[in-house]
One Martini backbone bead per residue (centre of mass of N, CA, C, O) as a GRO file, in nm:
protein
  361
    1UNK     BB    1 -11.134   8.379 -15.835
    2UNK     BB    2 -11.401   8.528 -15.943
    3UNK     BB    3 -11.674   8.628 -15.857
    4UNK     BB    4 -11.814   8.500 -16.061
    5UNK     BB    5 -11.697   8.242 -16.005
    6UNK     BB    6 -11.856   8.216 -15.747
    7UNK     BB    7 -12.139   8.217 -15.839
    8UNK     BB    8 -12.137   7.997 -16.025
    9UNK     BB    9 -12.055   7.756 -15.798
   10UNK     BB   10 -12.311   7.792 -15.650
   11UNK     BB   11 -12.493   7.720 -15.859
   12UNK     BB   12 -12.362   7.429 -15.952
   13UNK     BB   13 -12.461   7.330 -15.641
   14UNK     BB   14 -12.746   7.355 -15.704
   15UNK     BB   15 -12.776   7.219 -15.932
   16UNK     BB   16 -12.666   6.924 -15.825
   17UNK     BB   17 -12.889   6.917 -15.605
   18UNK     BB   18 -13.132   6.899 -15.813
   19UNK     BB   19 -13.026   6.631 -15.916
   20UNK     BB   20 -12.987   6.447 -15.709
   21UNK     BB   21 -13.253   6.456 -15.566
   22UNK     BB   22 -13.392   6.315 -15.856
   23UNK     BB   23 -13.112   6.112 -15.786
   24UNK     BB   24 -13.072   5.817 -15.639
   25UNK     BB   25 -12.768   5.737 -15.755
   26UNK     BB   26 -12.595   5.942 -15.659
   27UNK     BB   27 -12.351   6.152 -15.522
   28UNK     BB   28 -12.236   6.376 -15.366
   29UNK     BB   29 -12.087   6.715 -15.414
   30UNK     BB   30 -12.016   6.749 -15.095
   31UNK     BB   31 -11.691   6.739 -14.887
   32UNK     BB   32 -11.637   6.744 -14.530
   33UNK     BB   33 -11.351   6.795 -14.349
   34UNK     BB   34 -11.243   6.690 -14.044
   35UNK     BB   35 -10.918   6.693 -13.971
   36UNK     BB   36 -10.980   6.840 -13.692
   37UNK     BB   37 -11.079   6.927 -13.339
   38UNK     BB   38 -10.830   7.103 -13.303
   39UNK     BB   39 -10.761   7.443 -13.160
   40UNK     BB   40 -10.591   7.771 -13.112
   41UNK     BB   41 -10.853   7.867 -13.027
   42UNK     BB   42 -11.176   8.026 -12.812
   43UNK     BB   43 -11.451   8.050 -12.918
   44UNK     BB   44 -11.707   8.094 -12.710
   45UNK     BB   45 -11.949   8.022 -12.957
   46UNK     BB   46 -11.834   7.725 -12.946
   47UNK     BB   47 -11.947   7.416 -12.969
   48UNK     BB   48 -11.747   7.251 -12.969
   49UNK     BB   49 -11.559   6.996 -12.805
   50UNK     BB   50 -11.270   6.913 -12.779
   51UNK     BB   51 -11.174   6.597 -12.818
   52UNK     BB   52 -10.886   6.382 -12.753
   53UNK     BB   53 -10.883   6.130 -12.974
   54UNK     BB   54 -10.809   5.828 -13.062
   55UNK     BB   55 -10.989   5.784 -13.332
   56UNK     BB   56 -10.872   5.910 -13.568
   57UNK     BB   57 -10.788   6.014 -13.866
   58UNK     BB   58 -10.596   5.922 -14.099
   59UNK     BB   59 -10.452   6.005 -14.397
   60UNK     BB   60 -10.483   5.727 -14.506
   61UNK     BB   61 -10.806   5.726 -14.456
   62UNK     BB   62 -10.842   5.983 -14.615
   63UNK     BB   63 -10.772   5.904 -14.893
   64UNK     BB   64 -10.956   5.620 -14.923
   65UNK     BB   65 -11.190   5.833 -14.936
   66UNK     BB   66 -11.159   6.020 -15.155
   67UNK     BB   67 -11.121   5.773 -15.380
   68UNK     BB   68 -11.476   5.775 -15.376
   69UNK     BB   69 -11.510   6.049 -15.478
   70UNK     BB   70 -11.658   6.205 -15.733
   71UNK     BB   71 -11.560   6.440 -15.970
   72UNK     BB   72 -11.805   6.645 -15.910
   73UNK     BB   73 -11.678   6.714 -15.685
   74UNK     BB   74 -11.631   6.904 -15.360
   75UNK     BB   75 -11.351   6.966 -15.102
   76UNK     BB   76 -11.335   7.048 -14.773
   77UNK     BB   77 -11.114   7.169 -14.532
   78UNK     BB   78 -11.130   7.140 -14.207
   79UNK     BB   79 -11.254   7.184 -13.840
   80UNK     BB   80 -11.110   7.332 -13.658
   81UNK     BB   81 -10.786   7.306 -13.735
   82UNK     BB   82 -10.597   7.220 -14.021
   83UNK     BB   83 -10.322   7.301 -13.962
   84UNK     BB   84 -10.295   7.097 -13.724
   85UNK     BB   85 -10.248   6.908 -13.905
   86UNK     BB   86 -10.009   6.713 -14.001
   87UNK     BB   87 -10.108   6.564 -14.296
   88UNK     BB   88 -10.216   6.814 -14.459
   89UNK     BB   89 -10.060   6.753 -14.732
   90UNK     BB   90 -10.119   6.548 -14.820
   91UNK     BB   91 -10.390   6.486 -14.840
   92UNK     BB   92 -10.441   6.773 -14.998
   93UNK     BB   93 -10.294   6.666 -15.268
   94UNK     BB   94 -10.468   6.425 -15.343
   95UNK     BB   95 -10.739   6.567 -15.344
   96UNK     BB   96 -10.679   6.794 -15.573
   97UNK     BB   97 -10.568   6.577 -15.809
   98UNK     BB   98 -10.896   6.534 -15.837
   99UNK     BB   99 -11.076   6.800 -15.632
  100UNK     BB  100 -11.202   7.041 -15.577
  101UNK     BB  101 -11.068   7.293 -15.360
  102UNK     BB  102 -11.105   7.378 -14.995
  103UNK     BB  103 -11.015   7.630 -14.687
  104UNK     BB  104 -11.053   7.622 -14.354
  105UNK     BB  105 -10.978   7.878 -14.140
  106UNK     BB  106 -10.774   8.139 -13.939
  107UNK     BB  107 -10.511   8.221 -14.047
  108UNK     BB  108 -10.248   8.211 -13.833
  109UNK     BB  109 -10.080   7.932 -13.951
  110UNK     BB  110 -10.020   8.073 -14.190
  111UNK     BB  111  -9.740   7.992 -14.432
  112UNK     BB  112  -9.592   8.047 -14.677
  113UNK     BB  113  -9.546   7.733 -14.728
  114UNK     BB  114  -9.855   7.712 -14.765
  115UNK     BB  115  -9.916   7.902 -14.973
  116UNK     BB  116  -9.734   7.719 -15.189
  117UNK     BB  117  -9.880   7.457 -15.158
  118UNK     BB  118 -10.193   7.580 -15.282
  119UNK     BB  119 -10.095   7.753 -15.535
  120UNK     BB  120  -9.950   7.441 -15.691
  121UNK     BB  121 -10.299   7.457 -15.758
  122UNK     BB  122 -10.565   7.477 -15.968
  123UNK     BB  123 -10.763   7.307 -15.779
  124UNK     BB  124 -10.758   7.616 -15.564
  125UNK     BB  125 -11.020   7.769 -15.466
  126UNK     BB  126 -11.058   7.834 -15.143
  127UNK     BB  127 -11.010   8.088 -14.857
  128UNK     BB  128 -11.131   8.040 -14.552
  129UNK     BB  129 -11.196   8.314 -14.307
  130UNK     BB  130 -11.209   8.470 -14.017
  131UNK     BB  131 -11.388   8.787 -13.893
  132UNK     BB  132 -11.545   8.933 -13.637
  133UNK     BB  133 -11.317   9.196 -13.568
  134UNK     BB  134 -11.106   9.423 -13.524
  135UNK     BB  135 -10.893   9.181 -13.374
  136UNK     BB  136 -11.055   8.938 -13.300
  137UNK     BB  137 -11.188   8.944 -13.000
  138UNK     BB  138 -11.453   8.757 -13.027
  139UNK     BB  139 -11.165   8.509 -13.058
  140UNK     BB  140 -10.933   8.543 -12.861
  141UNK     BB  141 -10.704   8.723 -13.003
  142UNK     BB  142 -10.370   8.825 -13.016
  143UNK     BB  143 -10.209   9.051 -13.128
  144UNK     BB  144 -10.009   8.873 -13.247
  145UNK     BB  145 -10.243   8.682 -13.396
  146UNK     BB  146 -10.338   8.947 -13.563
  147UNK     BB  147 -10.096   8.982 -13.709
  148UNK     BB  148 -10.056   8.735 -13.846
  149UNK     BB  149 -10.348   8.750 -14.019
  150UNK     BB  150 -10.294   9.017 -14.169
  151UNK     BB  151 -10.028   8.915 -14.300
  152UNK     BB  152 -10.094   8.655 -14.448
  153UNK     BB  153 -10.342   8.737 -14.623
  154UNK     BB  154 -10.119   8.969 -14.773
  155UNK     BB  155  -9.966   8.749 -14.893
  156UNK     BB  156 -10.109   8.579 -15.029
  157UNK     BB  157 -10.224   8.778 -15.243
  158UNK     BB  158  -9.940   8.827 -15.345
  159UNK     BB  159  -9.920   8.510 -15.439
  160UNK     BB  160 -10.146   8.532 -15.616
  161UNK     BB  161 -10.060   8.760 -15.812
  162UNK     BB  162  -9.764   8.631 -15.909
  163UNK     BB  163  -9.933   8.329 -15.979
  164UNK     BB  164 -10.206   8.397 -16.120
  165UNK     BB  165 -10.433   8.324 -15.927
  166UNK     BB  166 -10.747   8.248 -15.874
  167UNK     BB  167 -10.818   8.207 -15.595
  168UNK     BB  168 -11.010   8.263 -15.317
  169UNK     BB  169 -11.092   8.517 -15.079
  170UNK     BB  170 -11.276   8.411 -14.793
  171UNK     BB  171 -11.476   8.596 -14.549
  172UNK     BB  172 -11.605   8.564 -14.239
  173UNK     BB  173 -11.877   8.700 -14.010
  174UNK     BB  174 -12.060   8.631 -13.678
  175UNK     BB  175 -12.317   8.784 -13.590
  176UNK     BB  176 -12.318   8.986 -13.317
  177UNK     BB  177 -12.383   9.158 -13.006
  178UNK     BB  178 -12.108   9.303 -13.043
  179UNK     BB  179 -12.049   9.382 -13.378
  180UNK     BB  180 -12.338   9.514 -13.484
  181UNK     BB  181 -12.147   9.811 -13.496
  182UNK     BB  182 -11.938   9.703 -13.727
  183UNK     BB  183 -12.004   9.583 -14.010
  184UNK     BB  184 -11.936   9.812 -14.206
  185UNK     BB  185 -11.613   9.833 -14.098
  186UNK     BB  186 -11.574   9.549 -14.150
  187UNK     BB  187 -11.627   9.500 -14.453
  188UNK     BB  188 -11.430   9.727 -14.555
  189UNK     BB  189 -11.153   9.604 -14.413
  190UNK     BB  190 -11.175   9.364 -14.612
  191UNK     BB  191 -11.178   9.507 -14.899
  192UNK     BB  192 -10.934   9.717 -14.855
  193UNK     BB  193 -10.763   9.555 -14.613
  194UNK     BB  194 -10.792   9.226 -14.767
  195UNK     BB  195 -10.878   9.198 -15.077
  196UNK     BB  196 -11.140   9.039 -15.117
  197UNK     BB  197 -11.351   8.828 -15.297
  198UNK     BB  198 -11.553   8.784 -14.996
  199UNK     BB  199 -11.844   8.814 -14.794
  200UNK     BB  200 -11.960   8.643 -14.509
  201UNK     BB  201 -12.252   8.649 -14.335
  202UNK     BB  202 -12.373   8.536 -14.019
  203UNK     BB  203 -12.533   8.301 -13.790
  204UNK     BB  204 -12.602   8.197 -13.538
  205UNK     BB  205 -12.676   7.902 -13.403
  206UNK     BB  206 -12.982   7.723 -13.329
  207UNK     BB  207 -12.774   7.458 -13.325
  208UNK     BB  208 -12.542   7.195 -13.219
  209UNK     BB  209 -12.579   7.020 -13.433
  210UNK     BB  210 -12.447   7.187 -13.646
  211UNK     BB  211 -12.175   7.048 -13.723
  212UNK     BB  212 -12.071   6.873 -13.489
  213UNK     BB  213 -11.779   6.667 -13.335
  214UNK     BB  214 -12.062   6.532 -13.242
  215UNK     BB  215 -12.306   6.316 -13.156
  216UNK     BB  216 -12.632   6.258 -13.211
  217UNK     BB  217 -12.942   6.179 -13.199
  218UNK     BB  218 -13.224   6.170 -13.405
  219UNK     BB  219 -13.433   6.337 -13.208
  220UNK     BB  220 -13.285   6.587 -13.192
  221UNK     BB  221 -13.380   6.709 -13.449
  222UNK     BB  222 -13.679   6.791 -13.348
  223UNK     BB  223 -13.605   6.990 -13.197
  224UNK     BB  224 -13.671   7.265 -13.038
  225UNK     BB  225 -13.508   7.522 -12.981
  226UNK     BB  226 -13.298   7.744 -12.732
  227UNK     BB  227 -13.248   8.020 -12.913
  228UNK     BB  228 -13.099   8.278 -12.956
  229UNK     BB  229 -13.123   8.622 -12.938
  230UNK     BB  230 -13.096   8.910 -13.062
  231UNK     BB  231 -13.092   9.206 -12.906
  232UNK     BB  232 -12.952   9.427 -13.203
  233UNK     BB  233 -13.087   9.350 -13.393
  234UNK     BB  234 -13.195   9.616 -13.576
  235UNK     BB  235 -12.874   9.700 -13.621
  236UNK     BB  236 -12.836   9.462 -13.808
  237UNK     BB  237 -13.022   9.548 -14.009
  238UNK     BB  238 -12.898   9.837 -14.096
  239UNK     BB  239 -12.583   9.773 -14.131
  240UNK     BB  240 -12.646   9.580 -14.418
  241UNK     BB  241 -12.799   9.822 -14.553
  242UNK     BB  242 -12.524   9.964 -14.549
  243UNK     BB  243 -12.364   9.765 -14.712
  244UNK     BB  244 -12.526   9.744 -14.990
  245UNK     BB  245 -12.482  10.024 -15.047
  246UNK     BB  246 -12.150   9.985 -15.064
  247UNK     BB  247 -12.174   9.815 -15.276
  248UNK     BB  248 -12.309   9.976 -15.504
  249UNK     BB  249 -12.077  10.186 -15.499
  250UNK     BB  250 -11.890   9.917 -15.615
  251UNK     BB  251 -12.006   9.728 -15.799
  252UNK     BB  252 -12.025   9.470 -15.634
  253UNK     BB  253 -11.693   9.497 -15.538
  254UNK     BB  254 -11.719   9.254 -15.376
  255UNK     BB  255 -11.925   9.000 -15.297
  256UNK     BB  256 -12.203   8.968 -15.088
  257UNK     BB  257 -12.288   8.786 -14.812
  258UNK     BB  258 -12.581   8.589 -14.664
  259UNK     BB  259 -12.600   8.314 -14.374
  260UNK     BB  260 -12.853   8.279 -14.496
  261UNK     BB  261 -13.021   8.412 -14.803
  262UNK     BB  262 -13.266   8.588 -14.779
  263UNK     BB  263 -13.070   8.813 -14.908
  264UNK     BB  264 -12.923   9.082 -15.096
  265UNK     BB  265 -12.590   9.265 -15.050
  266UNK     BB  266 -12.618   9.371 -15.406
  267UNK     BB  267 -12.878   9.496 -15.429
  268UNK     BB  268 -13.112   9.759 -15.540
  269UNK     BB  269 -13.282   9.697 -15.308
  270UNK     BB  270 -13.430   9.708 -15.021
  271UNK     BB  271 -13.401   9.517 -14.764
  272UNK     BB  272 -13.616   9.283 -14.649
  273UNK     BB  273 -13.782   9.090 -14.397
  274UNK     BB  274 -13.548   8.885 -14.155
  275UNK     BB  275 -13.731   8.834 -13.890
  276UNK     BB  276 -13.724   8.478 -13.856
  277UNK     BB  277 -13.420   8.466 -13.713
  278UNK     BB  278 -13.545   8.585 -13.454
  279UNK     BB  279 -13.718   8.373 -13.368
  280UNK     BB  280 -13.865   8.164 -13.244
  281UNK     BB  281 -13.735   7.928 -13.347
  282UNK     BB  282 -13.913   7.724 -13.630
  283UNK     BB  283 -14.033   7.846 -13.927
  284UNK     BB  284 -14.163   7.679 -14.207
  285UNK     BB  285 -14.288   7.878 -14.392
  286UNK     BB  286 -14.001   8.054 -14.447
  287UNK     BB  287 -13.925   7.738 -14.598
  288UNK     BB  288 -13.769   7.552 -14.772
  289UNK     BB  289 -13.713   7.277 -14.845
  290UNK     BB  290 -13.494   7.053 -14.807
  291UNK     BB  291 -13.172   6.914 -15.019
  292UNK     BB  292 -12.913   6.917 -14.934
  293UNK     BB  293 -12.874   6.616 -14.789
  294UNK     BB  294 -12.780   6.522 -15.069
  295UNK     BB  295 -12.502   6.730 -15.145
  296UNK     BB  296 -12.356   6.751 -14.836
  297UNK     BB  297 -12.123   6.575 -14.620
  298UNK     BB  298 -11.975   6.527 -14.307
  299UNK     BB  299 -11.617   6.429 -14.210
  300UNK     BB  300 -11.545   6.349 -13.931
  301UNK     BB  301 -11.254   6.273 -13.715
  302UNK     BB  302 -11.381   5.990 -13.664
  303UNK     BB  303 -11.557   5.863 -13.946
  304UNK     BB  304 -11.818   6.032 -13.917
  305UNK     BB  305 -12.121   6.066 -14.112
  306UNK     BB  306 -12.334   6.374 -14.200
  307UNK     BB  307 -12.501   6.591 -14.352
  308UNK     BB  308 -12.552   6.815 -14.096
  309UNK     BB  309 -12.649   6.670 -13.872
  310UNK     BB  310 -12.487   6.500 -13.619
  311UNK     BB  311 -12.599   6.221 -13.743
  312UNK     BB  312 -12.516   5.905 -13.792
  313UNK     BB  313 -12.461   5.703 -14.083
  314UNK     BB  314 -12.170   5.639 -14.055
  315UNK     BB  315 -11.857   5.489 -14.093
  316UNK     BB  316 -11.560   5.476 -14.269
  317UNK     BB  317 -11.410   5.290 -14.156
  318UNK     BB  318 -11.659   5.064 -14.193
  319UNK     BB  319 -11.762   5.183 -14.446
  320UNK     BB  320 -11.852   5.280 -14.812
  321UNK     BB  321 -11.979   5.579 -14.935
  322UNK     BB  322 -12.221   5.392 -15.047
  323UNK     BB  323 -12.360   5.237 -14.813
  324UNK     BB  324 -12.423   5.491 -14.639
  325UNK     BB  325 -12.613   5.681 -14.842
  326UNK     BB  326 -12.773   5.360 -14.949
  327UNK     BB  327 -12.863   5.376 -14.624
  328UNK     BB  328 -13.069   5.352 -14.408
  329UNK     BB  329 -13.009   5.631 -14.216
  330UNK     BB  330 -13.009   5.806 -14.441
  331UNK     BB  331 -13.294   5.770 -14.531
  332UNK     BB  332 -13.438   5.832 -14.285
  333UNK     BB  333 -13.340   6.144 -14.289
  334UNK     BB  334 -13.495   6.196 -14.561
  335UNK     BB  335 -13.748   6.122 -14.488
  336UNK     BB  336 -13.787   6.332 -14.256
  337UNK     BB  337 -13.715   6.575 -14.513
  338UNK     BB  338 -13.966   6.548 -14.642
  339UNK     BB  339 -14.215   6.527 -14.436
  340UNK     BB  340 -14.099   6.826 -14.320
  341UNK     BB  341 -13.838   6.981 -14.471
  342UNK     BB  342 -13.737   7.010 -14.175
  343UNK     BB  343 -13.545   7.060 -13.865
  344UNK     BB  344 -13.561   7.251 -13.589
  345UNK     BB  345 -13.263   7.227 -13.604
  346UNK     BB  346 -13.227   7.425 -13.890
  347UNK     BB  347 -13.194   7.690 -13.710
  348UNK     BB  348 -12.995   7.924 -13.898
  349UNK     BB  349 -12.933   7.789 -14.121
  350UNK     BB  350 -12.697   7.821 -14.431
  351UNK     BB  351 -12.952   7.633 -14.588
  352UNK     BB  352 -13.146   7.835 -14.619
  353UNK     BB  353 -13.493   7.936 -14.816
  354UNK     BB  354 -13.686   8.121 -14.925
  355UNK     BB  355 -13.975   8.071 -15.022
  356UNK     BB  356 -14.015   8.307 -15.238
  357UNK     BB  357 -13.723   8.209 -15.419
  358UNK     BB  358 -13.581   7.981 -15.319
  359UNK     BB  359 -13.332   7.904 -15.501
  360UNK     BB  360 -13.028   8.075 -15.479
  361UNK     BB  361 -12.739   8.103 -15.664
   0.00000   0.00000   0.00000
């Protein structure tokens, strides 16, 4: 996949999202597995409970739902580490040959057998690993786990080009207050010796609820988070504009992101201030209504299924992905999103979109 077609596909789920939102009758565009909570790194500031459950979903649990989602979606596998799901392969191959596929790793176990059937579907479109600083010591990462993960993308994209595959690398990095001081030589390291298709820069959740592996009741969503504040916000402003500044110098080659998009990091003018993400709370004066919640929705690893915020809409082990979406608690969150644009908890969500912009990409 080259940038441009990654540029595409985010246009696409753009557009999906808008014709969903707009028909009641659609069903999800985007559908994220956690096939495991359970995860070979520590990495500080993971919410995850990572907690050992019996009621996992089987292979076949995964399979059986997959085959209720519409062939216009795409479907992402990721955990914990998804890797270490014993019948990875097994669900991979199903979803695959229905469904454009992405995978989220840290990438430390992937191993060229994995590599080789990765690459053995045109319908496996990105492998997105995390690199939070050279050595990603950020995510408590062992010198050896360092070399295998240098190793194994190095790997990757050797066997995607001589099997002249599409598949995108994309690596993301999680803005700490830790990293402020080296996000251009992060950016660097990434493009220049890891050869990345894209390059996505995060910031920590306003709030635990987002994404999490385990479920909160819906008044959580209105909470005003005691969300952390970064100390040297100033240098992470910095850092970035000279990010764009390299994008620029190299023609924009490759692509890089900010998640949420407040700014443009390959844009031809200087970054505009986003320091909203970084105040108390969360002003919904600088954001669009939210619409994501129509076009998305993660199934836990017990098959709790929730749209962003982790409350159960219901489980899929116990209902059809039809009764869930256009079930009773699916509306309650749905029109709580309509009658007040997002939910407290939805501080620095990566779908948040600027006011000034709305929707871009």
């Amino acid at each position: 996949m080259s940038d441009k077609a990654d540029v595409k596909f985010h246009l696409r789920h753009e557009e999906l999202t808008e014709r969903i939102y707009k028909n009641p009758d659609m069903l999800p565009s985007r559908y994220v597995f956690v096939l495991t909570n359970l995860c070979n790194l520590k990495c500080p500031f993971c919410c995850q409970a990572k907690t050992n459950a019996s009621e996992r979903m089987t292979a076949d649990m995964w399979i059986s739902f997959a085959a209720q989602i519409p062939d216009y979606a795409r479907i992402t596998l990721t955990g914990g580490e998804p890797l270490l799901f014993k019948d990875l392969e097994k669900v991979f191959t199903f979803v695959v040959n229905r469904n454009p596929c992405n995978i989220i790793s840290n990438g430390v176990l992937l191993s060229d057998k994995i590599i080789e059937i990765l690459l053995s579907h045109p319908n496996f479109k990105v492998l997105s690993v995390s690199l939070d600083d050279i050595g990603n010591k950020s995510r408590n990462m062992t010198d050896s786990q360092w070399n295998s993960l240098v190793a194994n993308l190095k790997s990757f994209n050797v066997a995607k080009k001589s099997k002249n595959h599409a598949a995108l690398l994309d690596i993301k990095t999680m803005i700490l207050d830790g990293n402020a001081f080296e996000l251009l030589n992060i950016h660097r390291f990434c493009v220049e010796e890891l050869e990345c298709g894209t390059h996505v820069f995060q910031f920590l959740k306003g709030s635990e609820i987002q994404h999490s592996d385990h479920m909160f009741s819906f008044d959580n969503i209105k909470e005003i988070p005691n969300d952390y504040r970064y100390k040297n916000w100033n240098v992470i402003v910095q850092q970035l504009e000279k990010v764009r500044l390299y994008n620029r110098e190299r023609g924009c080659q490759p692509l890089s992101f900010m998640h949420p998009r407040m700014v443009d990091l390959n844009s031809s003018e200087i970054l505009p201030d986003f320091s909203c993400l970084n105040a108390p709370g969360l002003d919904s004066a600088f954001f669009t209504s939210c619409k994501f919640p129509w076009s998305s929705v993660h199934i836990n690893y017990d098959g709790n299924l929730f749209p962003c915020l982790a409350v159960s809409m219901g489980n899929i082990k116990e209902s059809s992905l039809r009764d869930i979406i256009f079930g009773k608690k699916m509306k309650e969150f749905r029109n709580y999103i309509l009658a007040n644009g997002l939910a407290g908890a939805c501080k620095r969500c990566g779908w948040l979109r600027p006011v000034e912009t709305g929707v871009e990409k």
